[in-house]
Every structure is written in C-alpha cells, then in structure tokens.
Short mmCIF file of C-alpha atoms in Angstrom, two decimals:
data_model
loop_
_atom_site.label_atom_id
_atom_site.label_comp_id
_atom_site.label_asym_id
_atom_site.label_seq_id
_atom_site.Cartn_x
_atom_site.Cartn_y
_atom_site.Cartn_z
CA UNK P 1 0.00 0.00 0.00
CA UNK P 2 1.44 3.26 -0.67
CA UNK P 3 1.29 6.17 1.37
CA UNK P 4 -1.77 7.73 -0.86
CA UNK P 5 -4.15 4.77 -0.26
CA UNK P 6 -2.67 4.84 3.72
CA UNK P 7 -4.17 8.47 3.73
CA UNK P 8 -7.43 7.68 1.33
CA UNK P 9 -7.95 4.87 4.37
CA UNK P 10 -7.11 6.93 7.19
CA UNK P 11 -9.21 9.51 6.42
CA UNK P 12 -12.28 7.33 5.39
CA UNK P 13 -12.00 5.93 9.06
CA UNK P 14 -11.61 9.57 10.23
CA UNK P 15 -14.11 11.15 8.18
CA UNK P 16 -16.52 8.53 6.81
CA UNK P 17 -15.08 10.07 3.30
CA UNK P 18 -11.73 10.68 0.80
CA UNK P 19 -12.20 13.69 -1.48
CA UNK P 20 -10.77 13.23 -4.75
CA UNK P 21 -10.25 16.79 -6.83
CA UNK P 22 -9.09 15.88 -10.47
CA UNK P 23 -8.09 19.22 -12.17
CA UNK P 24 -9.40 20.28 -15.93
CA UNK P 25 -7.53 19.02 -18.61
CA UNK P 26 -7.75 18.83 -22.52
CA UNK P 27 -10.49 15.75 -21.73
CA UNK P 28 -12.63 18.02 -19.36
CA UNK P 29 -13.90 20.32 -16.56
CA UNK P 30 -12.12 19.55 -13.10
CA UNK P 31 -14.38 17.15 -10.91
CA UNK P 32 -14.01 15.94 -7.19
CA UNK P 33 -15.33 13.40 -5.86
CA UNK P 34 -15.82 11.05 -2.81
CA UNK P 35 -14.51 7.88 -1.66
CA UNK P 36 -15.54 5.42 1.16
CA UNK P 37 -19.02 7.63 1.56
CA UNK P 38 -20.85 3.96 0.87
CA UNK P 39 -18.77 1.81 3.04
CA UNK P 40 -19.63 3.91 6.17
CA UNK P 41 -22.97 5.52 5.71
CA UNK P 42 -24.47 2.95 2.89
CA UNK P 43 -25.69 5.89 0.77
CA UNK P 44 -23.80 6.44 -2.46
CA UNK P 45 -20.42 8.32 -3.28
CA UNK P 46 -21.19 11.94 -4.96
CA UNK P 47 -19.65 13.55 -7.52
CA UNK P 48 -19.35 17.64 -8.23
CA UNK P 49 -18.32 18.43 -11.76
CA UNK P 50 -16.95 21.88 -12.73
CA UNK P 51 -16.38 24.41 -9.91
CA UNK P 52 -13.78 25.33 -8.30
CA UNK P 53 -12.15 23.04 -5.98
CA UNK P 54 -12.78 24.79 -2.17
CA UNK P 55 -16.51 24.99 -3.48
CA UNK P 56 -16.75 21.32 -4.61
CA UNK P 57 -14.90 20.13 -1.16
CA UNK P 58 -17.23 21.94 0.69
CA UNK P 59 -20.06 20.47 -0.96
CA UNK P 60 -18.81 16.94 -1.13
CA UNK P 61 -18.09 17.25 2.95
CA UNK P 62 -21.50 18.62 3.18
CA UNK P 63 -23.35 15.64 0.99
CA UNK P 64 -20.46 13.25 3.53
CA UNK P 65 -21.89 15.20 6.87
CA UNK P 66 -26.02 14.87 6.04
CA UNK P 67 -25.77 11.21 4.52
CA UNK P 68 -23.49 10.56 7.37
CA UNK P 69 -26.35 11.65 9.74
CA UNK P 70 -28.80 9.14 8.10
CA UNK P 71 -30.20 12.06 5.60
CA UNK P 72 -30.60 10.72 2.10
CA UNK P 73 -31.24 12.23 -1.27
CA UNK P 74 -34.15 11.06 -3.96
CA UNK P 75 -32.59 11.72 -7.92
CA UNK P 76 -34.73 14.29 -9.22
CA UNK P 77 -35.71 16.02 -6.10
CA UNK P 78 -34.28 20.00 -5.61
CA UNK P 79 -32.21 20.09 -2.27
CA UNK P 80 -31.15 23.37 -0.22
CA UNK P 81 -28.59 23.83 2.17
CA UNK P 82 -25.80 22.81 0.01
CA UNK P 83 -25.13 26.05 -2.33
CA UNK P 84 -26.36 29.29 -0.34
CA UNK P 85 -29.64 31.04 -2.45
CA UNK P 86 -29.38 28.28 -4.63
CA UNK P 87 -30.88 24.78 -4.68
CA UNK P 88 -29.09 21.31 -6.23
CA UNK P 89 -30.43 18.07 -7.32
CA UNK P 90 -28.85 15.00 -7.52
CA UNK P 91 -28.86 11.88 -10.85
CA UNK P 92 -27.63 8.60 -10.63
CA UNK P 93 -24.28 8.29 -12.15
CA UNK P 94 -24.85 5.64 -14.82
CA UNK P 95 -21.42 2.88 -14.75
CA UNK P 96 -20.25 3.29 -18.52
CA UNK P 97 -19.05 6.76 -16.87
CA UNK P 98 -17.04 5.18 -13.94
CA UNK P 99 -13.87 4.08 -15.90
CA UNK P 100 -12.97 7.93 -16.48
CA UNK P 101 -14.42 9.89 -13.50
CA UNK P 102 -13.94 6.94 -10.18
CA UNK P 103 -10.65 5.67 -9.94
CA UNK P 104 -10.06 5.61 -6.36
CA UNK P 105 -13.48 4.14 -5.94
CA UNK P 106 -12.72 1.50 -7.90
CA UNK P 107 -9.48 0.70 -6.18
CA UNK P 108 -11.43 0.92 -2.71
CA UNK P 109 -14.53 -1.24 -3.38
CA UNK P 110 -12.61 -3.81 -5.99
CA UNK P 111 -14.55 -3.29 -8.57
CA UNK P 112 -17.82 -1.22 -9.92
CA UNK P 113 -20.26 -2.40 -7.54
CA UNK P 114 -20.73 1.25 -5.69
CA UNK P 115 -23.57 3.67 -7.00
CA UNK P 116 -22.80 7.06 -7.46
CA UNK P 117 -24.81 10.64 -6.90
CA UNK P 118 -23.96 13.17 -9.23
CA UNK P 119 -24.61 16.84 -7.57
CA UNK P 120 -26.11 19.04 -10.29
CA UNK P 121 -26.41 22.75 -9.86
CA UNK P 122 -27.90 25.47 -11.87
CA UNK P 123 -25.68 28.74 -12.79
CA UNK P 124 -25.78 31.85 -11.22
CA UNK P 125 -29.14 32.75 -13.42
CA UNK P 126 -30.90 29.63 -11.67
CA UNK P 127 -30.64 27.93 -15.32
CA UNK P 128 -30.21 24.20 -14.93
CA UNK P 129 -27.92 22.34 -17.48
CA UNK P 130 -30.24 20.77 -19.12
CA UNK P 131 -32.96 24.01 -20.08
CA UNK P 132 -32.69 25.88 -23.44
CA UNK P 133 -31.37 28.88 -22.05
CA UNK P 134 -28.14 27.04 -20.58
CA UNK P 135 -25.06 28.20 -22.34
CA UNK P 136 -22.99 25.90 -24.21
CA UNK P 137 -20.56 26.85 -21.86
CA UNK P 138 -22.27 25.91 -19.09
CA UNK P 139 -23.20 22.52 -20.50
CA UNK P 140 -19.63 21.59 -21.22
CA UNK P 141 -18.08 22.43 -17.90
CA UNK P 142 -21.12 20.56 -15.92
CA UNK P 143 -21.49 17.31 -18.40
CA UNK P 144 -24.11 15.27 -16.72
CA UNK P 145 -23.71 11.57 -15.92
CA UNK P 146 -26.91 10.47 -15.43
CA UNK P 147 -29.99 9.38 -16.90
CA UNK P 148 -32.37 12.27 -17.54
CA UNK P 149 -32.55 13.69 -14.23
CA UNK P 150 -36.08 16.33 -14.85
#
C-alpha cells in the first residue's frame, strides 16, 4: 500500500469520506469526488463536476456530513442547504461513466459495484444544465452523468 491509499484509508476511518479533486484538462472540466461515503454511511459516493475546488470540497463534505447523519437524497428532487440562495439536485451516475471519472473508488470497493450521486447545480441565473437557455458553456463544464434527471 502506498502512502496515498494509507491516507485515502485513514481519512475514510476519520471522516466517513476521501475527497478526490481531479483538475481540468484537454479531456474536461475539473471534478471531485468522494470515496468510502458507501462503506460507512451505505448511501452512495457523490460527484461535483466543474467548480472550483474549495466549493466542490465543501459540498462533497457537506453531501459526507447529512448522509453521514442518516439524511438521504431522492434523484430528481431539488435540495437546499448545500449552495447558499441556490438549490441542487442530484442523478444517478450511470457505470459506462465510472472508468474515467472513479478511480479511487474503484481501487477501494474492488470493482464497480458502488452507485454514485452526481450533484447538479444550476448557474448563477438559476438555469439548470439541461434548459434551453443554458449556455454551451455551461453545459460543457457541468457534463451530466446520469440518466435524464427532470
């Protein structure tokens, strides 16, 4: 084991969580994610595509804390208390996605049997992704994972 998996494992013990924060690249928007959120709360790992990393920590810590006090979130339903005047809503990260986006959760769980929350926010307009008036911009630096989530 090598002293990045020691820490991943330390602080999934310590934290119920690991957060992953993959910057953007020629391939894509940065991303952060979770690991170990499943094997100590049960609910699945979350994803944050596309903002900046203290923003996406924060809200993967946030998704760790609530989940990690038995809260759970329905795929389709609009959440608050996660981006401040602004609500999120969560899809089911479909598998063919989980070669390129959940490394480390792969490594931890041996394998692809984890699910996966994608946390979807609208931009600063309240426009989700997935509405005519979202920017091309906007579409490209928040891909979505999931099934149709509206």
């Amino acid at each position: 084991m090598d002293a990045g998996e020691k820490k991943a494992l330390d602080d999934i013990e310590k934290y119920g969580c690991h957060v992953i924060h993959v910057l953007e690249d020629e391939e894509g928007p940065a991303f952060t994610y979770s690991v170990g959120i499943q094997k100590t709360s049960g609910a699945p790992e979350v994803i944050v595509i596309g903002l900046k990393q203290p923003i996406a920590h924060f809200l993967i810590n946030e998704y760790n804390a609530r989940v990690q006090a038995g809260e759970r979130f329905a795929p389709g339903n609009r959440y608050d208390g996660f981006l401040e005047g602004f609500q999120v809503q969560f899809g089911v990260v479909t598998t063919d996605h989980f070669d390129n986006y959940f490394g480390w959760d792969i490594w931890l769980y041996g394998g692809k049997q984890f699910e996966v929350l994608q946390l979807i926010y609208p931009n600063t307009s309240g426009v989700w992704p997935w509405e005519a008036e979202a920017t091309s911009w906007f579409r490209t630096n928040q891909p979505i994972l999931s099934e149709p989530v509206v």
